[in-house]
mmCIF file of C-alpha atoms in Angstrom:
data_model
loop_
_atom_site.group_PDB
_atom_site.id
_atom_site.type_symbol
_atom_site.label_atom_id
_atom_site.label_comp_id
_atom_site.label_asym_id
_atom_site.label_seq_id
_atom_site.Cartn_x
_atom_site.Cartn_y
_atom_site.Cartn_z
ATOM 1 C CA MET X 814 -22.207 -0.707 7.231
ATOM 2 C CA THR X 815 -24.516 -3.864 6.899
ATOM 3 C CA THR X 816 -23.349 -7.181 8.171
ATOM 4 C CA ALA X 817 -22.117 -10.006 6.572
ATOM 5 C CA ALA X 818 -24.333 -13.153 7.987
ATOM 6 C CA VAL X 819 -22.256 -15.822 10.426
ATOM 7 C CA THR X 820 -20.608 -18.493 8.563
ATOM 8 C CA ASP X 821 -18.197 -20.702 7.788
ATOM 9 C CA PRO X 822 -15.034 -19.473 8.371
ATOM 10 C CA GLY X 823 -13.650 -21.056 4.546
ATOM 11 C CA GLU X 824 -17.522 -19.646 3.242
ATOM 12 C CA GLN X 825 -16.762 -16.035 4.775
ATOM 13 C CA LEU X 826 -13.565 -16.065 2.834
ATOM 14 C CA THR X 827 -14.506 -16.952 0.040
ATOM 15 C CA ALA X 828 -17.999 -13.974 -0.190
ATOM 16 C CA LEU X 829 -15.005 -11.829 1.311
ATOM 17 C CA LEU X 830 -13.004 -12.352 -1.800
ATOM 18 C CA ALA X 831 -15.795 -12.056 -3.952
ATOM 19 C CA PRO X 832 -16.229 -9.086 -6.035
ATOM 20 C CA GLY X 833 -19.146 -7.600 -3.656
ATOM 21 C CA GLY X 834 -16.912 -8.477 -0.865
ATOM 22 C CA ARG X 835 -14.388 -7.065 -2.012
ATOM 23 C CA LEU X 836 -15.754 -3.545 -2.656
ATOM 24 C CA ASP X 837 -16.877 -3.745 0.968
ATOM 25 C CA PRO X 838 -14.327 -5.852 3.080
ATOM 26 C CA TYR X 839 -15.634 -4.735 6.379
ATOM 27 C CA PRO X 840 -18.797 -6.639 7.321
ATOM 28 C CA HIS X 841 -16.843 -9.750 6.425
ATOM 29 C CA TYR X 842 -13.874 -9.138 8.721
ATOM 30 C CA GLU X 843 -16.974 -8.224 11.270
ATOM 31 C CA ALA X 844 -18.214 -11.721 10.058
ATOM 32 C CA LEU X 845 -14.846 -14.288 10.805
ATOM 33 C CA ARG X 846 -14.712 -12.119 13.799
ATOM 34 C CA ALA X 847 -16.606 -14.145 15.276
ATOM 35 C CA HIS X 848 -15.571 -17.474 15.167
ATOM 36 C CA GLY X 849 -12.346 -15.195 16.653
ATOM 37 C CA ASP X 850 -9.025 -12.695 16.506
ATOM 38 C CA LEU X 851 -6.777 -16.361 15.518
ATOM 39 C CA VAL X 852 -9.554 -18.615 12.575
ATOM 40 C CA THR X 853 -9.012 -21.444 11.519
ATOM 41 C CA VAL X 854 -10.296 -22.026 8.211
ATOM 42 C CA ARG X 855 -8.931 -24.437 7.186
ATOM 43 C CA PRO X 856 -5.251 -27.319 7.715
ATOM 44 C CA GLY X 857 -2.675 -24.948 6.290
ATOM 45 C CA LEU X 858 -4.803 -22.425 6.220
ATOM 46 C CA MET X 859 -5.688 -19.809 8.993
ATOM 47 C CA VAL X 860 -6.669 -15.610 9.565
ATOM 48 C CA ALA X 861 -5.408 -13.047 12.594
ATOM 49 C CA LEU X 862 -7.974 -10.363 12.954
ATOM 50 C CA GLY X 863 -6.877 -9.178 16.432
ATOM 51 C CA TYR X 864 -4.972 -6.066 16.544
ATOM 52 C CA GLU X 865 -2.545 -7.457 19.387
ATOM 53 C CA GLU X 866 -2.558 -10.985 17.288
ATOM 54 C CA CYS X 867 -2.019 -9.501 13.734
ATOM 55 C CA ASP X 868 1.432 -7.186 15.686
ATOM 56 C CA ARG X 869 2.671 -10.184 17.159
ATOM 57 C CA ALA X 870 2.688 -12.166 14.088
ATOM 58 C CA LEU X 871 4.023 -9.426 11.628
ATOM 59 C CA ARG X 872 7.267 -8.883 14.458
ATOM 60 C CA GLU X 873 7.578 -12.595 14.581
ATOM 61 C CA PRO X 874 10.439 -13.945 12.877
ATOM 62 C CA ALA X 875 9.118 -17.578 12.594
ATOM 63 C CA LEU X 876 6.525 -16.181 10.916
ATOM 64 C CA ARG X 877 7.787 -15.370 7.235
ATOM 65 C CA VAL X 878 7.023 -13.831 4.215
ATOM 66 C CA GLN X 879 5.936 -15.974 1.350
ATOM 67 C CA ASP X 880 9.515 -16.574 -0.842
ATOM 68 C CA ALA X 881 10.312 -19.018 -3.435
ATOM 69 C CA GLU X 882 10.447 -22.055 -1.184
ATOM 70 C CA SER X 883 7.296 -21.337 0.332
ATOM 71 C CA PHE X 884 5.758 -21.062 -2.981
ATOM 72 C CA ASP X 885 7.974 -24.362 -3.970
ATOM 73 C CA LEU X 886 5.951 -26.109 -2.188
ATOM 74 C CA LEU X 887 2.063 -24.108 -2.120
ATOM 75 C CA HIS X 888 1.825 -23.690 -5.541
ATOM 76 C CA PRO X 889 3.803 -25.692 -8.016
ATOM 77 C CA GLY X 890 4.629 -24.044 -11.384
ATOM 78 C CA TRP X 891 4.633 -20.855 -10.401
ATOM 79 C CA ARG X 892 8.061 -20.020 -11.792
ATOM 80 C CA ALA X 893 6.291 -19.733 -15.194
ATOM 81 C CA ARG X 894 5.061 -16.764 -13.919
ATOM 82 C CA SER X 895 7.373 -13.579 -14.742
ATOM 83 C CA SER X 896 5.425 -11.696 -12.596
ATOM 84 C CA LEU X 897 5.441 -13.693 -9.652
ATOM 85 C CA ARG X 898 8.759 -14.401 -9.973
ATOM 86 C CA GLY X 899 9.182 -10.894 -9.878
ATOM 87 C CA TRP X 900 8.173 -10.283 -7.193
ATOM 88 C CA THR X 901 10.342 -13.048 -5.437
ATOM 89 C CA GLU X 902 13.253 -11.398 -6.141
ATOM 90 C CA SER X 903 11.735 -8.026 -4.446
ATOM 91 C CA MET X 904 13.101 -7.511 -0.593
ATOM 92 C CA LEU X 905 8.746 -7.657 -0.371
ATOM 93 C CA TYR X 906 9.177 -11.804 -0.624
ATOM 94 C CA ARG X 907 12.719 -12.714 0.914
ATOM 95 C CA ASN X 908 13.832 -13.674 4.673
ATOM 96 C CA PRO X 909 16.830 -13.008 6.289
ATOM 97 C CA PRO X 910 19.134 -12.736 5.533
ATOM 98 C CA ASP X 911 18.324 -11.965 2.412
ATOM 99 C CA HIS X 912 15.936 -9.109 3.468
ATOM 100 C CA THR X 913 18.731 -7.479 5.798
ATOM 101 C CA ARG X 914 20.810 -7.380 3.439
ATOM 102 C CA LEU X 915 18.223 -5.843 0.410
ATOM 103 C CA ARG X 916 16.627 -3.563 2.734
ATOM 104 C CA ARG X 917 20.111 -2.099 3.826
ATOM 105 C CA LEU X 918 20.815 -1.133 0.551
ATOM 106 C CA VAL X 919 18.032 1.186 0.103
ATOM 107 C CA SER X 920 17.143 2.395 3.430
ATOM 108 C CA GLY X 921 18.970 5.438 3.315
ATOM 109 C CA ALA X 922 16.620 6.953 1.131
ATOM 110 C CA PHE X 923 14.219 6.552 3.417
ATOM 111 C CA THR X 924 15.637 8.132 6.818
ATOM 112 C CA PRO X 925 13.980 10.675 8.324
ATOM 113 C CA ARG X 926 15.874 13.516 7.390
ATOM 114 C CA ARG X 927 15.785 12.364 3.907
ATOM 115 C CA VAL X 928 12.157 12.135 3.946
ATOM 116 C CA ALA X 929 11.877 15.558 6.049
ATOM 117 C CA SER X 930 14.211 17.590 3.104
ATOM 118 C CA LEU X 931 11.922 15.809 0.296
ATOM 119 C CA ALA X 932 9.034 18.886 2.435
ATOM 120 C CA PRO X 933 9.434 21.292 -0.350
ATOM 121 C CA ALA X 934 9.964 19.114 -3.023
ATOM 122 C CA VAL X 935 6.851 18.542 -2.537
ATOM 123 C CA GLU X 936 4.569 20.996 -1.998
ATOM 124 C CA ARG X 937 5.971 22.773 -4.882
ATOM 125 C CA MET X 938 5.003 19.634 -6.876
ATOM 126 C CA ALA X 939 1.280 19.943 -5.088
ATOM 127 C CA ASP X 940 1.192 23.829 -5.550
ATOM 128 C CA ARG X 941 1.446 22.937 -9.779
ATOM 129 C CA LEU X 942 -1.451 19.872 -9.263
ATOM 130 C CA LEU X 943 -3.446 22.010 -8.070
ATOM 131 C CA ASP X 944 -3.238 24.360 -10.243
ATOM 132 C CA ARG X 945 -4.140 22.079 -13.411
ATOM 133 C CA MET X 946 -6.940 21.135 -10.934
ATOM 134 C CA ALA X 947 -8.111 25.276 -11.396
ATOM 135 C CA GLU X 948 -7.591 24.905 -15.249
ATOM 136 C CA LEU X 949 -9.498 21.666 -15.854
ATOM 137 C CA GLY X 950 -12.000 22.428 -12.836
ATOM 138 C CA ALA X 951 -12.976 25.734 -14.678
ATOM 139 C CA GLY X 952 -16.747 26.605 -14.799
ATOM 140 C CA GLY X 953 -17.308 23.502 -12.807
ATOM 141 C CA ALA X 954 -16.333 20.553 -15.263
ATOM 142 C CA PRO X 955 -16.409 17.873 -13.290
ATOM 143 C CA VAL X 956 -12.253 16.899 -12.492
ATOM 144 C CA ASP X 957 -11.490 13.510 -11.353
ATOM 145 C CA PHE X 958 -9.040 13.798 -8.076
ATOM 146 C CA MET X 959 -7.389 10.161 -8.376
ATOM 147 C CA THR X 960 -6.002 10.826 -12.059
ATOM 148 C CA GLU X 961 -5.305 14.692 -11.451
ATOM 149 C CA PHE X 962 -3.171 14.682 -8.013
ATOM 150 C CA ALA X 963 -3.944 11.331 -5.909
ATOM 151 C CA TYR X 964 -1.809 9.759 -8.527
ATOM 152 C CA ARG X 965 0.002 12.710 -9.285
ATOM 153 C CA LEU X 966 1.187 13.404 -6.203
ATOM 154 C CA PRO X 967 3.326 10.899 -5.585
ATOM 155 C CA VAL X 968 4.262 9.107 -8.334
ATOM 156 C CA GLY X 969 5.499 12.180 -9.102
ATOM 157 C CA VAL X 970 7.693 12.202 -5.333
ATOM 158 C CA ILE X 971 9.470 8.749 -5.700
ATOM 159 C CA GLY X 972 9.918 9.808 -9.530
ATOM 160 C CA GLU X 973 12.092 11.925 -8.639
ATOM 161 C CA LEU X 974 14.074 9.857 -5.824
ATOM 162 C CA LEU X 975 14.112 7.256 -8.088
ATOM 163 C CA GLY X 976 15.197 9.626 -11.214
ATOM 164 C CA VAL X 977 12.309 8.477 -13.707
ATOM 165 C CA PRO X 978 12.142 11.164 -16.021
ATOM 166 C CA GLU X 979 8.635 12.988 -15.400
ATOM 167 C CA ASP X 980 7.536 11.998 -19.160
ATOM 168 C CA ASP X 981 7.138 8.228 -18.529
ATOM 169 C CA HIS X 982 5.000 8.677 -15.158
ATOM 170 C CA GLY X 983 2.070 8.373 -17.745
ATOM 171 C CA TRP X 984 1.448 4.756 -17.945
ATOM 172 C CA PHE X 985 2.569 3.527 -14.681
ATOM 173 C CA ARG X 986 -0.881 3.256 -13.565
ATOM 174 C CA ALA X 987 -1.963 1.176 -15.242
ATOM 175 C CA ALA X 988 1.049 -0.942 -15.080
ATOM 176 C CA ALA X 989 1.838 -1.253 -11.522
ATOM 177 C CA ALA X 990 -2.727 -1.434 -10.894
ATOM 178 C CA ASP X 991 -2.057 -4.667 -12.757
ATOM 179 C CA VAL X 992 1.488 -6.407 -12.045
ATOM 180 C CA THR X 993 0.107 -6.334 -7.965
ATOM 181 C CA VAL X 994 -2.811 -8.585 -8.923
ATOM 182 C CA ALA X 995 -0.142 -11.057 -8.692
ATOM 183 C CA LEU X 996 0.202 -9.792 -4.959
ATOM 184 C CA GLU X 997 -4.161 -10.138 -4.221
ATOM 185 C CA GLY X 998 -3.370 -14.643 -4.743
ATOM 186 C CA ILE X 999 -6.451 -14.345 -7.866
ATOM 187 C CA THR X 1000 -5.621 -17.627 -9.726
ATOM 188 C CA LYS X 1001 -7.195 -16.375 -12.858
ATOM 189 C CA PRO X 1002 -5.107 -16.764 -15.667
ATOM 190 C CA SER X 1003 -6.246 -14.022 -17.511
ATOM 191 C CA GLU X 1004 -5.666 -11.827 -14.739
ATOM 192 C CA LEU X 1005 -1.729 -13.269 -13.934
ATOM 193 C CA GLU X 1006 -1.337 -12.886 -17.486
ATOM 194 C CA ARG X 1007 -1.771 -9.241 -17.575
ATOM 195 C CA ALA X 1008 -0.079 -8.717 -13.812
ATOM 196 C CA ASP X 1009 3.455 -11.301 -15.845
ATOM 197 C CA SER X 1010 2.427 -8.573 -19.437
ATOM 198 C CA ALA X 1011 2.559 -5.385 -16.411
ATOM 199 C CA MET X 1012 6.090 -7.135 -15.142
ATOM 200 C CA ASP X 1013 7.954 -7.879 -17.802
ATOM 201 C CA ARG X 1014 7.251 -4.490 -19.365
ATOM 202 C CA LEU X 1015 8.246 -2.810 -15.957
ATOM 203 C CA SER X 1016 11.112 -5.168 -15.964
ATOM 204 C CA ALA X 1017 12.539 -3.696 -19.468
ATOM 205 C CA TYR X 1018 12.526 -0.395 -18.532
ATOM 206 C CA PHE X 1019 14.038 -0.656 -15.460
ATOM 207 C CA ALA X 1020 16.768 -2.700 -17.153
ATOM 208 C CA HIS X 1021 16.838 0.152 -19.505
ATOM 209 C CA LEU X 1022 17.342 2.820 -17.160
ATOM 210 C CA CYS X 1023 20.228 1.248 -15.024
ATOM 211 C CA ASP X 1024 22.314 0.793 -18.353
ATOM 212 C CA LEU X 1025 22.076 4.384 -18.489
ATOM 213 C CA ARG X 1026 23.276 5.064 -15.852
ATOM 214 C CA ARG X 1027 26.274 2.693 -15.697
ATOM 215 C CA GLY X 1028 27.768 5.587 -17.887
ATOM 216 C CA ASP X 1029 26.406 8.674 -16.883
ATOM 217 C CA PRO X 1030 25.895 8.427 -13.285
ATOM 218 C CA GLN X 1031 23.000 10.769 -11.678
ATOM 219 C CA ASP X 1032 21.817 11.849 -7.924
ATOM 220 C CA ASP X 1033 19.619 9.629 -8.319
ATOM 221 C CA LEU X 1034 18.135 6.124 -6.116
ATOM 222 C CA ILE X 1035 19.163 4.112 -9.270
ATOM 223 C CA SER X 1036 22.146 5.242 -9.546
ATOM 224 C CA ALA X 1037 22.903 4.391 -5.747
ATOM 225 C CA LEU X 1038 21.154 0.459 -6.738
ATOM 226 C CA VAL X 1039 23.498 0.133 -9.415
ATOM 227 C CA ARG X 1040 26.867 0.726 -7.867
ATOM 228 C CA ALA X 1041 25.412 -1.650 -4.880
ATOM 229 C CA HIS X 1042 24.843 -3.908 -7.984
ATOM 230 C CA GLY X 1043 28.449 -3.748 -9.105
ATOM 231 C CA GLU X 1044 30.111 -3.703 -5.793
ATOM 232 C CA GLY X 1045 31.433 -6.739 -3.272
ATOM 233 C CA GLY X 1046 29.674 -7.371 0.699
ATOM 234 C CA ASP X 1047 26.442 -6.344 0.916
ATOM 235 C CA ARG X 1048 25.678 -6.126 -3.273
ATOM 236 C CA LEU X 1049 22.416 -6.690 -5.327
ATOM 237 C CA GLY X 1050 22.191 -9.934 -7.569
ATOM 238 C CA GLY X 1051 21.467 -9.137 -11.065
ATOM 239 C CA ASN X 1052 17.772 -9.677 -11.102
ATOM 240 C CA GLU X 1053 17.324 -8.293 -7.577
ATOM 241 C CA LEU X 1054 18.359 -4.897 -9.375
ATOM 242 C CA VAL X 1055 15.563 -4.116 -11.041
ATOM 243 C CA ALA X 1056 12.406 -6.436 -8.721
ATOM 244 C CA ASN X 1057 13.384 -3.943 -5.821
ATOM 245 C CA LEU X 1058 13.208 -0.578 -9.044
ATOM 246 C CA VAL X 1059 9.930 -2.358 -9.693
ATOM 247 C CA LEU X 1060 9.008 -2.845 -6.077
ATOM 248 C CA LEU X 1061 10.006 1.194 -4.767
ATOM 249 C CA LEU X 1062 7.875 2.469 -7.771
ATOM 250 C CA SER X 1063 4.967 0.654 -7.329
ATOM 251 C CA ALA X 1064 4.954 0.517 -3.559
ATOM 252 C CA GLY X 1065 6.101 4.163 -3.695
ATOM 253 C CA PHE X 1066 2.683 5.562 -5.370
ATOM 254 C CA ASP X 1067 0.009 2.902 -4.791
ATOM 255 C CA THR X 1068 -0.455 3.275 -1.569
ATOM 256 C CA THR X 1069 -0.523 6.921 -0.663
ATOM 257 C CA THR X 1070 -2.427 7.358 -4.095
ATOM 258 C CA HIS X 1071 -5.067 5.501 -1.896
ATOM 259 C CA LEU X 1072 -4.338 7.188 1.685
ATOM 260 C CA LEU X 1073 -4.855 10.853 0.120
ATOM 261 C CA GLY X 1074 -8.166 9.697 -1.944
ATOM 262 C CA HIS X 1075 -9.592 7.798 1.144
ATOM 263 C CA ALA X 1076 -8.751 11.077 2.742
ATOM 264 C CA VAL X 1077 -10.725 13.385 0.522
ATOM 265 C CA HIS X 1078 -13.602 10.452 0.353
ATOM 266 C CA LEU X 1079 -13.614 10.663 3.786
ATOM 267 C CA ALA X 1080 -13.329 14.547 4.224
ATOM 268 C CA PHE X 1081 -16.430 15.078 2.030
ATOM 269 C CA GLU X 1082 -18.229 12.475 4.065
ATOM 270 C CA HIS X 1083 -17.182 14.837 7.549
ATOM 271 C CA PRO X 1084 -16.792 18.544 6.765
ATOM 272 C CA GLY X 1085 -16.359 19.902 10.588
ATOM 273 C CA HIS X 1086 -13.108 17.636 10.055
ATOM 274 C CA ALA X 1087 -12.633 19.653 6.331
ATOM 275 C CA ARG X 1088 -12.839 22.988 7.855
ATOM 276 C CA ARG X 1089 -10.166 22.030 10.844
ATOM 277 C CA LEU X 1090 -8.263 20.774 7.853
ATOM 278 C CA ARG X 1091 -8.556 24.295 6.412
ATOM 279 C CA GLU X 1092 -8.035 25.932 10.007
ATOM 280 C CA ALA X 1093 -5.465 24.332 11.731
ATOM 281 C CA PRO X 1094 -2.981 22.424 9.164
ATOM 282 C CA ALA X 1095 -2.011 20.384 11.802
ATOM 283 C CA PHE X 1096 -4.026 18.536 12.970
ATOM 284 C CA ALA X 1097 -3.513 17.104 9.304
ATOM 285 C CA ASP X 1098 -1.114 14.571 11.685
ATOM 286 C CA ALA X 1099 -3.970 12.634 13.476
ATOM 287 C CA TYR X 1100 -6.331 13.183 10.728
ATOM 288 C CA VAL X 1101 -4.181 11.087 8.583
ATOM 289 C CA GLU X 1102 -3.032 8.624 10.957
ATOM 290 C CA GLU X 1103 -6.907 8.115 11.625
ATOM 291 C CA ALA X 1104 -7.851 7.402 7.756
ATOM 292 C CA LEU X 1105 -5.015 4.930 7.896
ATOM 293 C CA ARG X 1106 -6.636 3.125 10.240
ATOM 294 C CA TYR X 1107 -10.156 3.972 9.085
ATOM 295 C CA GLU X 1108 -9.558 3.299 5.111
ATOM 296 C CA ALA X 1109 -6.234 1.196 5.613
ATOM 297 C CA PRO X 1110 -4.693 1.403 1.877
ATOM 298 C CA VAL X 1111 -3.575 -2.265 2.143
ATOM 299 C CA GLN X 1112 -5.778 -4.139 3.264
ATOM 300 C CA ALA X 1113 -3.568 -7.978 4.488
ATOM 301 C CA THR X 1114 -0.616 -8.773 3.995
ATOM 302 C CA SER X 1115 0.429 -13.074 4.560
ATOM 303 C CA ARG X 1116 3.052 -15.413 6.281
ATOM 304 C CA TRP X 1117 3.906 -18.723 6.390
ATOM 305 C CA ALA X 1118 5.314 -20.700 9.637
ATOM 306 C CA ALA X 1119 8.762 -21.902 9.513
ATOM 307 C CA GLU X 1120 8.022 -24.078 12.815
ATOM 308 C CA ASP X 1121 4.902 -24.429 15.468
ATOM 309 C CA VAL X 1122 4.356 -20.087 16.035
ATOM 310 C CA ARG X 1123 2.189 -19.254 19.503
ATOM 311 C CA LEU X 1124 0.094 -16.353 19.597
ATOM 312 C CA PRO X 1125 -2.810 -14.542 21.757
ATOM 313 C CA GLY X 1126 -5.452 -17.550 21.725
ATOM 314 C CA ALA X 1127 -3.555 -20.195 19.690
ATOM 315 C CA THR X 1128 -0.852 -21.710 17.785
ATOM 316 C CA VAL X 1129 -0.029 -21.629 13.932
ATOM 317 C CA PRO X 1130 1.567 -24.746 13.238
ATOM 318 C CA ALA X 1131 4.637 -25.254 11.099
ATOM 319 C CA GLY X 1132 3.410 -25.075 7.333
ATOM 320 C CA THR X 1133 0.156 -22.956 8.268
ATOM 321 C CA LYS X 1134 0.080 -19.829 5.839
ATOM 322 C CA LEU X 1135 -1.453 -17.025 7.815
ATOM 323 C CA VAL X 1136 -3.440 -14.024 6.643
ATOM 324 C CA VAL X 1137 -2.433 -11.171 8.870
ATOM 325 C CA VAL X 1138 -5.408 -8.853 8.273
ATOM 326 C CA LEU X 1139 -4.588 -5.218 8.482
ATOM 327 C CA GLY X 1140 -7.725 -3.469 7.643
ATOM 328 C CA ALA X 1141 -9.951 -5.834 10.662
ATOM 329 C CA ALA X 1142 -6.736 -5.294 12.811
ATOM 330 C CA ASN X 1143 -7.160 -1.349 12.338
ATOM 331 C CA ARG X 1144 -11.346 -1.899 13.854
ATOM 332 C CA ASP X 1145 -10.528 -4.376 16.347
ATOM 333 C CA PRO X 1146 -12.954 -2.943 19.258
ATOM 334 C CA ARG X 1147 -10.123 -4.255 21.851
ATOM 335 C CA ARG X 1148 -7.516 -1.555 20.758
ATOM 336 C CA PHE X 1149 -10.178 1.112 18.966
ATOM 337 C CA PRO X 1150 -13.496 1.987 21.253
ATOM 338 C CA HIS X 1151 -16.441 1.948 18.282
ATOM 339 C CA PRO X 1152 -13.809 1.086 15.845
ATOM 340 C CA GLU X 1153 -16.495 2.060 13.465
ATOM 341 C CA ARG X 1154 -16.579 5.617 13.631
ATOM 342 C CA PHE X 1155 -14.423 8.126 11.894
ATOM 343 C CA ASP X 1156 -12.846 10.073 14.632
ATOM 344 C CA PRO X 1157 -9.189 12.063 14.387
ATOM 345 C CA ASP X 1158 -9.673 13.289 17.982
ATOM 346 C CA ARG X 1159 -9.555 9.101 19.275
ATOM 347 C CA GLY X 1160 -5.790 9.707 20.034
ATOM 348 C CA ASN X 1161 -3.340 6.338 20.583
ATOM 349 C CA ILE X 1162 -4.131 5.177 16.836
ATOM 350 C CA GLN X 1163 -1.193 3.835 15.837
ATOM 351 C CA PRO X 1164 -2.662 1.561 12.997
ATOM 352 C CA LEU X 1165 -0.885 -1.417 11.478
ATOM 353 C CA SER X 1166 -1.914 -0.924 7.593
ATOM 354 C CA PHE X 1167 1.969 -0.058 6.954
ATOM 355 C CA ALA X 1168 2.819 -3.200 8.888
ATOM 356 C CA ALA X 1169 5.328 -3.885 11.883
ATOM 357 C CA GLY X 1170 8.673 -5.138 12.595
ATOM 358 C CA ALA X 1171 11.611 -6.324 10.098
ATOM 359 C CA HIS X 1172 8.393 -6.129 6.887
ATOM 360 C CA PHE X 1173 7.655 -2.251 8.216
ATOM 361 C CA CYS X 1174 6.867 -0.651 4.913
ATOM 362 C CA LEU X 1175 10.114 1.465 3.919
ATOM 363 C CA GLY X 1176 8.375 4.347 2.668
ATOM 364 C CA ALA X 1177 5.589 4.553 5.116
ATOM 365 C CA GLY X 1178 7.221 8.086 6.267
ATOM 366 C CA LEU X 1179 7.503 9.764 3.104
ATOM 367 C CA ALA X 1180 2.972 7.945 2.956
ATOM 368 C CA ARG X 1181 2.458 10.663 6.003
ATOM 369 C CA LEU X 1182 5.037 13.203 4.800
ATOM 370 C CA GLU X 1183 2.616 13.417 1.072
ATOM 371 C CA ALA X 1184 -0.356 12.779 2.744
ATOM 372 C CA ARG X 1185 0.104 15.816 5.778
ATOM 373 C CA LEU X 1186 1.399 18.249 3.075
ATOM 374 C CA ALA X 1187 -1.294 17.650 0.599
ATOM 375 C CA LEU X 1188 -4.829 18.350 2.614
ATOM 376 C CA PRO X 1189 -4.539 21.228 3.870
ATOM 377 C CA ARG X 1190 -3.271 22.757 0.828
ATOM 378 C CA VAL X 1191 -6.591 20.815 -1.404
ATOM 379 C CA LEU X 1192 -8.447 21.994 1.058
ATOM 380 C CA ARG X 1193 -7.165 25.950 1.031
ATOM 381 C CA ARG X 1194 -7.062 25.927 -1.960
ATOM 382 C CA PHE X 1195 -10.627 24.667 -3.202
ATOM 383 C CA PRO X 1196 -12.313 25.362 0.282
ATOM 384 C CA ARG X 1197 -15.709 24.505 -1.841
ATOM 385 C CA LEU X 1198 -14.360 21.309 -2.691
ATOM 386 C CA ALA X 1199 -17.357 19.046 -3.004
ATOM 387 C CA PRO X 1200 -17.559 15.128 -5.102
ATOM 388 C CA ALA X 1201 -19.323 15.261 -8.361
ATOM 389 C CA GLY X 1202 -21.159 12.149 -8.611
ATOM 390 C CA PRO X 1203 -20.463 8.982 -7.383
ATOM 391 C CA GLY X 1204 -16.946 7.896 -7.623
ATOM 392 C CA ARG X 1205 -15.541 4.069 -7.694
ATOM 393 C CA TYR X 1206 -13.997 2.057 -6.271
ATOM 394 C CA ARG X 1207 -10.685 -0.480 -7.831
ATOM 395 C CA ASP X 1208 -12.126 -4.403 -7.673
ATOM 396 C CA ARG X 1209 -9.554 -5.779 -5.045
ATOM 397 C CA TRP X 1210 -8.980 -6.804 -2.337
ATOM 398 C CA LEU X 1211 -5.504 -6.246 -1.086
ATOM 399 C CA VAL X 1212 -4.428 -2.546 -2.096
ATOM 400 C CA ARG X 1213 -8.408 -0.805 -1.797
ATOM 401 C CA GLY X 1214 -9.496 2.343 -2.746
ATOM 402 C CA HIS X 1215 -10.624 4.354 -5.598
ATOM 403 C CA GLU X 1216 -10.859 4.269 -9.751
ATOM 404 C CA ARG X 1217 -12.648 7.307 -9.620
ATOM 405 C CA LEU X 1218 -12.896 9.999 -7.582
ATOM 406 C CA PRO X 1219 -15.019 13.044 -9.504
ATOM 407 C CA VAL X 1220 -14.772 16.346 -7.503
ATOM 408 C CA VAL X 1221 -16.091 19.904 -9.034
ATOM 409 C CA THR X 1222 -13.521 22.326 -7.194
ATOM 410 C CA GLY X 1223 -15.957 25.072 -6.912
#
């Protein structure tokens, strides 16, 4: 890993968000960390890098997610963007009591018991995709692991949970990649236009599915949320229904897709660990946690201070935006000795990759289940799985992962 020169925090943050920084953010995290674990970039903007600082920030009620109110203060004119409007209607960008209400309506689909019951379906889907990879890779032909497995497995699982027809899965990957651009803090109009277009398409799609479920309910999450939309009490508002379905689809596969990509890439770099995954599948529990720590699929989130908030080492003044860098927290040397080493045996890993507190990722258990079941299966089915040339990372910072990962199956 290269080391970025220590510069002014603002310059370092700019370098992090530039194309080269997005492709390898870790040297920039360490250059920022040289200024402290809670750094003031400029008045109104701070960055949390330490594990304790990030953990405390994520659990602090007075540090709120960016919602419509904060967007009005920080980004005048944002309502002209349908992608930003869509995200602010979802639980991702809502604070209590709205966040509590919305999360309660969805959380029943992600209980530990419900997630565990999906294991047979995950195994069936994984085996079917491995059969497809074997056919595509016959005779040594290269296969893109991201396209053929890392994307298809989690989109199949979340699609089954939601009740999305399998024939529609093909276009979701590009749409989700485009719509999540609006979460990056990137202000290029051309990129936000793509995000708006993707949000419009996804919203229209889910609005149509909701209309179908009103007339013909099924045993799926869309039908359950449509019922909640029509009932009194804790119910979904009109735009909230579609916005949260877009969120559940995008978050339901995007993070897991990149977790699988990182995990397989790390297996190539650490053949001893790959052998252990093949021979002792229970090793996948520790391996997945360390993969989440070492390469967090979601590198950062943000909060804004509704009032002065005391965190370890500094106070976050009221009205300040705080960037909580999960990828840096997971490599805090105070919490993880030799954080640059990939070591599934380090114990007590507990990465912050799925955040913490009220906004802890609802799908964390499902993502872990899919990865723990899939990785030993992939490596047992293809014991000579190997790279087929260089892969390519996405040119994104917030959601970090491979765009392509070509492999030969043996």
